[in-house]
Amino acid sequence: MTNNKHVLTWLDEMVALVKPDKVVWIDGSEEQLKALRDEALSTGEMEALNQEELPGCLLHRTKKNDVARVEGRTYICTKNRDDAAPINNWMETSEMKAKLTPMYDGVMKGRTMYVIPYCMGPIGSPFSKVGVELTDSIYVVLNMDIMTRMGQKALDQLGDSNDFVRGLHSKADVDEENRYIVQFPEENTIWSINSAYGGNVLLGKKCFALRIASYQGFKEGWMAEHMLILGIEAPNGETSYITAAFPSACGKTNLAMLIPPEVYAQQGYKVWTVGDDIAWMHIGEDGRLYAINPEAGFFGVAPGTNAKSNYNALASTKKNTIFTNVAHNLDNNTVWWEGLDKNPPVNAVEWTGNKVNGPEYAAQGGKLAHPNSRFTAPAINCPCLSKEFDNPNGVPVTAMVFGGRRAKTAPLVYQSFDWNHGVYVGSAMASETTAAATGAVGVVRRDPMAMRPFCGYNMGDYFSHWLDMGKKLGDKAPKIFNVNWFRTDDEGHFIWPGFGDNMRVLMWILNRCEGKVDAVETAIGYLPKAEDIDVTGLEGEGVTVDTVKDLLTVDSALWLEDCKGVHELYDQIGERVPAELEKQLADLEARLAK
Ligand code: GTP
Ligand code: SPV
Ligand code: MN
């Protein structure tokens, strides 16, 4: 399929290491994919779902020990410790290779190696980048087909260049004690072993498009961020684009596909999805920041997705979708998860493969679907996919939004004073942990720019890079905001209705960018006047201007306490934290103490 000598030389080396029985190049053709699907069905690796209701859809269950990203076993390897540590797990490059090489030696004996050339970003875009993933998993091939532009076209894009990311994946024995997800940013290389789940093995996604790409962006002057990209089309037909970074399972897919509330829909506002997880951003010829989505599909959280919360995501899963770790409804051979509706299937197989009576199982507190069960859906299925999705130049970014799950501290929305203060706000992000990674759920931890698990280099250098981008962008820089959909009342219920109603907050953000609305200057930034968040139509849910007022309160004592957490983070990162951010933190504390 290619004469690229860099690809062929590396492939020979890897084949000599893992010793597969057979090597199969993935060309991306429908015949080849169909044969692979048939093989996965015949071995039981996948199950075919109801082909009338869910044409082309497949169900897959992973091993119980392999259901999420494993941050404790994810490494960034560089020559010098300080270039990746201390927020990342670090090991010196050759030491890690020496450790993993024996594990890879002969690991594909008796197996087939699939060679997957893939392109992150639209084919033909100057901002797209090519990777090649070697894997012994058909599940990976079929998912990469949905998530990336895969096959011959990716090799054509690469030509004879050496600029591609070398990914080696083996599910090996799916042994969690020997699971490693390793990035070598200085060598454009990824080694992943002993997992067969999502973000650990679809190497184009977190490993390349965030960890390796963030480092490439640092070196080359662009940004790779854990951000959704959405467009809001005004009644006059003009579309403004917003990117937003929320930690894993904190609402990017939902916000990216939101359906405008009646009050905006009536006026003719529309929302378009460009991306739901990752944005690559470059400075365009006009000096503005432009974003492309490097992915071609959505690897979305299933639980909580329903016709009301996220109609467009649900619609995206109705064909050619792979479901992982959801429940199987045997009555009609479809799928189910918590929050899809209130009727768990009676004749069900829960996500680990046991037959259960759904309502009884749920009544006993059992989860039919894993909390991090996911769908892999082609972006082209999405009813609100932006017409700019394949635009090689991307879309111009008007506003950037940070946010997370904060039960108390953060208000519904506020605007940073300027770019540098906005970088501070991103660096100080914190959020309650979710099921997207293994480990405790609901614990507040600092997650700068939602990139803690995904930054492929030193976090202090990453902050400096953000500040540098601001200098280059000057007055064309996007405005930076922070939101929080997750404030709770004394009983622990979310106060803000969220989902589609988040558009009310996005409209304030756009109005601010266009200079159409005033704000209140406070210690933490510019806050809306409560009456400027339109709550028309929310009366039925008991949401009024007073609710908004409540959501906009800022408790200085809580904030000062929170600043201690930022100090701890900065101390942990160490010397490379830019002086500018230390100053921003000190200034914030001074303002809060007044
Ligand atoms: P990753 O794919 O892990 O990066 O996650 P994501 O940021 O795309 O998260 P997603 O949109 O899938 O949301 C995860 C969970 O948050 C789901 O269970 C949603 O139901 C819930 N959620 C999303 N938006 C809101 C909101 O506005 N309010 C509330 N209360 N919950 C929300
Ligand atoms: C995340 O955890 O942020 C995801 C899912 O988007 S995964 O690809 O598994 O990392
Ligand atoms: Mn994500």
mmCIF file of C-alpha atoms and ligand atoms in Angstrom, residues 69 205-206 226 228 246-256 276-277 299-305 309-310 371-372 374-375 405 434 436 454 485-486 494 496-502, ligand 1:
data_model
loop_
_atom_site.group_PDB
_atom_site.id
_atom_site.type_symbol
_atom_site.label_atom_id
_atom_site.label_comp_id
_atom_site.label_asym_id
_atom_site.label_seq_id
_atom_site.Cartn_x
_atom_site.Cartn_y
_atom_site.Cartn_z
ATOM 1 C CA ARG A 69 -8.293 4.702 31.090
ATOM 2 C CA LYS A 205 -7.339 9.588 20.297
ATOM 3 C CA LYS A 206 -5.852 10.466 23.693
ATOM 4 C CA HIS A 226 -9.332 18.431 25.391
ATOM 5 C CA LEU A 228 -15.358 20.351 22.139
ATOM 6 C CA PHE A 246 -14.292 20.041 30.596
ATOM 7 C CA PRO A 247 -12.678 17.012 32.246
ATOM 8 C CA SER A 248 -13.660 13.501 31.153
ATOM 9 C CA ALA A 249 -17.368 12.738 31.560
ATOM 10 C CA CYS A 250 -18.159 16.351 32.499
ATOM 11 C CA GLY A 251 -20.377 17.304 29.579
ATOM 12 C CA LYS A 252 -18.423 18.030 26.374
ATOM 13 C CA THR A 253 -20.425 15.665 24.155
ATOM 14 C CA ASN A 254 -23.644 17.005 25.625
ATOM 15 C CA LEU A 255 -22.753 20.665 25.156
ATOM 16 C CA ALA A 256 -21.373 20.106 21.656
ATOM 17 C CA ASP A 276 -17.014 16.681 21.032
ATOM 18 C CA ASP A 277 -13.641 15.865 22.622
ATOM 19 C CA PHE A 299 -16.466 7.851 21.617
ATOM 20 C CA GLY A 300 -19.214 9.007 23.947
ATOM 21 C CA VAL A 301 -20.407 8.147 27.452
ATOM 22 C CA ALA A 302 -23.591 6.040 27.140
ATOM 23 C CA PRO A 303 -25.182 6.360 30.627
ATOM 24 C CA GLY A 304 -27.331 9.454 30.906
ATOM 25 C CA THR A 305 -27.706 9.778 27.130
ATOM 26 C CA SER A 309 -30.650 14.991 27.499
ATOM 27 C CA ASN A 310 -28.850 14.513 24.184
ATOM 28 C CA PRO A 371 -20.819 3.741 34.280
ATOM 29 C CA ASN A 372 -18.103 4.297 31.656
ATOM 30 C CA ARG A 374 -19.525 4.035 25.594
ATOM 31 C CA PHE A 375 -20.726 4.238 22.014
ATOM 32 C CA ARG A 405 -17.887 19.550 38.371
ATOM 33 C CA THR A 434 -15.604 10.436 37.143
ATOM 34 C CA ALA A 436 -13.797 7.738 32.757
ATOM 35 C CA PHE A 454 -3.437 14.185 28.554
ATOM 36 C CA TRP A 485 -23.300 23.245 35.485
ATOM 37 C CA PHE A 486 -22.885 21.150 38.605
ATOM 38 C CA PHE A 494 -28.096 19.992 40.710
ATOM 39 C CA TRP A 496 -29.041 24.381 37.150
ATOM 40 C CA PRO A 497 -31.120 22.341 34.644
ATOM 41 C CA GLY A 498 -28.098 21.948 32.352
ATOM 42 C CA PHE A 499 -28.027 20.220 28.953
ATOM 43 C CA GLY A 500 -29.925 22.282 26.303
ATOM 44 C CA ASP A 501 -30.439 25.073 28.809
ATOM 45 C CA ASN A 502 -26.674 25.597 28.898
HETATM 46 P P1 GTP B 1 -15.400 12.358 27.780
HETATM 47 O O1 GTP B 1 -15.852 11.678 26.555
HETATM 48 O O2 GTP B 1 -15.079 11.393 28.906
HETATM 49 O O3 GTP B 1 -14.253 13.314 27.578
HETATM 50 O O4 GTP B 1 -16.646 13.141 28.419
HETATM 51 P P2 GTP B 1 -17.582 14.381 28.020
HETATM 52 O O5 GTP B 1 -16.995 15.622 28.614
HETATM 53 O O6 GTP B 1 -17.884 14.389 26.570
HETATM 54 O O7 GTP B 1 -18.882 14.069 28.889
HETATM 55 P P3 GTP B 1 -20.405 13.821 28.450
HETATM 56 O O8 GTP B 1 -20.966 14.960 27.643
HETATM 57 O O9 GTP B 1 -20.502 12.491 27.848
HETATM 58 O O10 GTP B 1 -21.134 13.841 29.861
HETATM 59 C C1 GTP B 1 -20.864 12.925 30.854
HETATM 60 C C2 GTP B 1 -21.942 12.900 31.889
HETATM 61 O O11 GTP B 1 -22.271 14.213 32.357
HETATM 62 C C3 GTP B 1 -23.235 12.269 31.366
HETATM 63 O O12 GTP B 1 -23.694 11.324 32.295
HETATM 64 C C4 GTP B 1 -24.166 13.450 31.271
HETATM 65 O O13 GTP B 1 -25.499 13.051 31.485
HETATM 66 C C5 GTP B 1 -23.670 14.421 32.332
HETATM 67 N N1 GTP B 1 -23.945 15.827 31.924
HETATM 68 C C6 GTP B 1 -23.592 16.411 30.761
HETATM 69 N N2 GTP B 1 -24.013 17.691 30.692
HETATM 70 C C7 GTP B 1 -24.636 17.939 31.863
HETATM 71 C C8 GTP B 1 -25.292 19.092 32.416
HETATM 72 O O14 GTP B 1 -25.375 20.159 31.800
HETATM 73 N N3 GTP B 1 -25.811 18.964 33.666
HETATM 74 C C9 GTP B 1 -25.725 17.801 34.364
HETATM 75 N N4 GTP B 1 -26.269 17.763 35.574
HETATM 76 N N5 GTP B 1 -25.132 16.682 33.877
HETATM 77 C C10 GTP B 1 -24.591 16.745 32.648
#
